[in-house]
């Protein structure tokens, strides 16, 4: 279990949680907007809140929409852009769990071959299933353990 020291001047541990991002280069359903950039803008909005609060970003899973790694919606450009967005968070990553849309056939052993597996491998997404984290304030008087469990 790793320990992450946050720098809130009021000596708090601030965690900003979001979930079900469903990134894709092909918009799901009836979305007609620039879906990909709308989602990247939402990630930037979340990052701004995390920075303002001197906190950390948490994600509940379902980062990607398509479960098939080679789906047209899981383009390399999308993965690279999302990696860059996540690396701009204060700790250089987002801490999160793995959702059913991040896996093929709901199998955790498919994760290394999935787009989220690549983000985990490069350190842009910290898999709380593999390594829980304790977030602490500046003087370590407050400790918050964040853990998750395998999707299946």
GROMACS .gro file of C-alpha atoms in nm:
model
  152
    1UNK     CA    1   0.000   0.000   0.000
    2UNK     CA    2   0.148   0.331  -0.102
    3UNK     CA    3   0.110   0.658   0.088
    4UNK     CA    4   0.038   0.986  -0.093
    5UNK     CA    5   0.085   1.313   0.097
    6UNK     CA    6  -0.150   1.590  -0.014
    7UNK     CA    7  -0.073   1.957   0.042
    8UNK     CA    8  -0.404   2.119   0.139
    9UNK     CA    9  -0.319   2.431   0.348
   10UNK     CA   10  -0.617   2.361   0.577
   11UNK     CA   11  -0.468   2.020   0.656
   12UNK     CA   12  -0.744   1.809   0.497
   13UNK     CA   13  -0.756   1.515   0.260
   14UNK     CA   14  -0.963   1.616  -0.043
   15UNK     CA   15  -1.065   1.348  -0.293
   16UNK     CA   16  -1.262   1.427  -0.609
   17UNK     CA   17  -1.459   1.127  -0.735
   18UNK     CA   18  -1.602   1.071  -1.082
   19UNK     CA   19  -1.700   0.759  -1.271
   20UNK     CA   20  -1.827   0.611  -1.595
   21UNK     CA   21  -1.640   0.834  -1.836
   22UNK     CA   22  -1.701   0.598  -2.133
   23UNK     CA   23  -1.435   0.745  -2.361
   24UNK     CA   24  -1.472   0.664  -2.729
   25UNK     CA   25  -1.386   0.810  -3.066
   26UNK     CA   26  -1.726   0.690  -3.186
   27UNK     CA   27  -2.006   0.858  -2.987
   28UNK     CA   28  -2.244   0.615  -2.819
   29UNK     CA   29  -2.617   0.633  -2.875
   30UNK     CA   30  -2.760   0.955  -3.007
   31UNK     CA   31  -2.473   1.185  -2.914
   32UNK     CA   32  -2.415   1.426  -3.202
   33UNK     CA   33  -2.165   1.661  -3.035
   34UNK     CA   34  -1.786   1.632  -3.043
   35UNK     CA   35  -1.812   1.354  -2.784
   36UNK     CA   36  -1.438   1.290  -2.747
   37UNK     CA   37  -1.346   1.653  -2.686
   38UNK     CA   38  -1.647   1.705  -2.461
   39UNK     CA   39  -1.515   1.424  -2.240
   40UNK     CA   40  -1.159   1.558  -2.246
   41UNK     CA   41  -1.298   1.896  -2.137
   42UNK     CA   42  -1.481   1.727  -1.848
   43UNK     CA   43  -1.155   1.562  -1.739
   44UNK     CA   44  -0.987   1.905  -1.748
   45UNK     CA   45  -1.274   2.044  -1.536
   46UNK     CA   46  -1.225   1.765  -1.281
   47UNK     CA   47  -0.849   1.826  -1.279
   48UNK     CA   48  -0.907   2.197  -1.211
   49UNK     CA   49  -1.119   2.107  -0.908
   50UNK     CA   50  -0.854   1.863  -0.785
   51UNK     CA   51  -0.587   2.134  -0.821
   52UNK     CA   52  -0.801   2.396  -0.645
   53UNK     CA   53  -0.858   2.159  -0.352
   54UNK     CA   54  -0.497   2.033  -0.341
   55UNK     CA   55  -0.644   1.686  -0.361
   56UNK     CA   56  -0.638   1.372  -0.570
   57UNK     CA   57  -0.865   1.245  -0.846
   58UNK     CA   58  -1.051   0.916  -0.811
   59UNK     CA   59  -1.234   0.725  -1.085
   60UNK     CA   60  -1.490   0.451  -1.029
   61UNK     CA   61  -1.419   0.270  -1.357
   62UNK     CA   62  -1.567   0.241  -1.705
   63UNK     CA   63  -1.300   0.473  -1.841
   64UNK     CA   64  -1.355   0.344  -2.195
   65UNK     CA   65  -1.685   0.262  -2.361
   66UNK     CA   66  -1.593  -0.023  -2.595
   67UNK     CA   67  -1.483  -0.352  -2.440
   68UNK     CA   68  -1.298  -0.470  -2.751
   69UNK     CA   69  -0.940  -0.334  -2.752
   70UNK     CA   70  -0.920  -0.295  -3.131
   71UNK     CA   71  -1.257  -0.125  -3.169
   72UNK     CA   72  -1.250   0.192  -3.383
   73UNK     CA   73  -1.366   0.386  -3.077
   74UNK     CA   74  -1.044   0.294  -2.893
   75UNK     CA   75  -0.805   0.478  -3.122
   76UNK     CA   76  -0.438   0.528  -3.036
   77UNK     CA   77  -0.492   0.907  -3.063
   78UNK     CA   78  -0.771   0.887  -2.802
   79UNK     CA   79  -0.555   0.682  -2.565
   80UNK     CA   80  -0.261   0.922  -2.605
   81UNK     CA   81  -0.482   1.228  -2.547
   82UNK     CA   82  -0.640   1.072  -2.238
   83UNK     CA   83  -0.297   0.972  -2.107
   84UNK     CA   84  -0.183   1.333  -2.141
   85UNK     CA   85  -0.495   1.461  -1.964
   86UNK     CA   86  -0.448   1.220  -1.671
   87UNK     CA   87  -0.079   1.300  -1.635
   88UNK     CA   88  -0.172   1.666  -1.581
   89UNK     CA   89  -0.343   1.579  -1.252
   90UNK     CA   90  -0.143   1.693  -0.946
   91UNK     CA   91   0.007   1.349  -0.872
   92UNK     CA   92   0.058   1.276  -1.241
   93UNK     CA   93  -0.228   1.027  -1.248
   94UNK     CA   94  -0.583   0.943  -1.146
   95UNK     CA   95  -0.646   0.669  -0.891
   96UNK     CA   96  -0.923   0.431  -0.981
   97UNK     CA   97  -1.096   0.102  -1.012
   98UNK     CA   98  -1.170  -0.110  -1.316
   99UNK     CA   99  -1.524  -0.129  -1.455
  100UNK     CA  100  -1.692  -0.383  -1.677
  101UNK     CA  101  -1.642  -0.162  -1.987
  102UNK     CA  102  -1.266  -0.171  -1.922
  103UNK     CA  103  -1.254  -0.550  -1.965
  104UNK     CA  104  -1.331  -0.809  -2.230
  105UNK     CA  105  -1.587  -1.068  -2.120
  106UNK     CA  106  -1.577  -0.917  -1.767
  107UNK     CA  107  -1.242  -1.089  -1.711
  108UNK     CA  108  -0.975  -0.914  -1.506
  109UNK     CA  109  -0.706  -1.110  -1.692
  110UNK     CA  110  -0.798  -0.916  -2.010
  111UNK     CA  111  -0.691  -0.585  -1.851
  112UNK     CA  112  -0.330  -0.583  -1.977
  113UNK     CA  113  -0.460  -0.597  -2.338
  114UNK     CA  114  -0.721  -0.325  -2.289
  115UNK     CA  115  -0.679   0.053  -2.339
  116UNK     CA  116  -0.708   0.105  -1.962
  117UNK     CA  117  -0.432  -0.153  -1.915
  118UNK     CA  118  -0.204   0.067  -2.124
  119UNK     CA  119  -0.289   0.374  -1.911
  120UNK     CA  120  -0.209   0.168  -1.601
  121UNK     CA  121   0.119   0.041  -1.749
  122UNK     CA  122   0.242   0.395  -1.822
  123UNK     CA  123   0.138   0.523  -1.479
  124UNK     CA  124  -0.139   0.762  -1.589
  125UNK     CA  125  -0.406   0.555  -1.410
  126UNK     CA  126  -0.327   0.397  -1.074
  127UNK     CA  127  -0.516   0.067  -1.035
  128UNK     CA  128  -0.643   0.064  -0.676
  129UNK     CA  129  -0.729  -0.303  -0.712
  130UNK     CA  130  -0.361  -0.392  -0.744
  131UNK     CA  131  -0.228  -0.131  -0.504
  132UNK     CA  132  -0.453   0.047  -0.254
  133UNK     CA  133  -0.346   0.396  -0.145
  134UNK     CA  134  -0.347   0.587   0.182
  135UNK     CA  135  -0.392   0.958   0.125
  136UNK     CA  136  -0.264   1.175   0.407
  137UNK     CA  137  -0.256   1.545   0.488
  138UNK     CA  138   0.059   1.752   0.531
  139UNK     CA  139   0.125   1.661   0.896
  140UNK     CA  140  -0.011   1.306   0.854
  141UNK     CA  141  -0.277   1.360   1.120
  142UNK     CA  142  -0.548   1.248   0.876
  143UNK     CA  143  -0.516   0.925   0.677
  144UNK     CA  144  -0.773   0.797   0.429
  145UNK     CA  145  -0.735   0.446   0.290
  146UNK     CA  146  -0.879   0.400  -0.060
  147UNK     CA  147  -0.921   0.044  -0.184
  148UNK     CA  148  -1.127  -0.132  -0.446
  149UNK     CA  149  -1.195  -0.488  -0.553
  150UNK     CA  150  -1.185  -0.681  -0.881
  151UNK     CA  151  -1.487  -0.606  -1.097
  152UNK     CA  152  -1.593  -0.970  -1.131
   0.00000   0.00000   0.00000
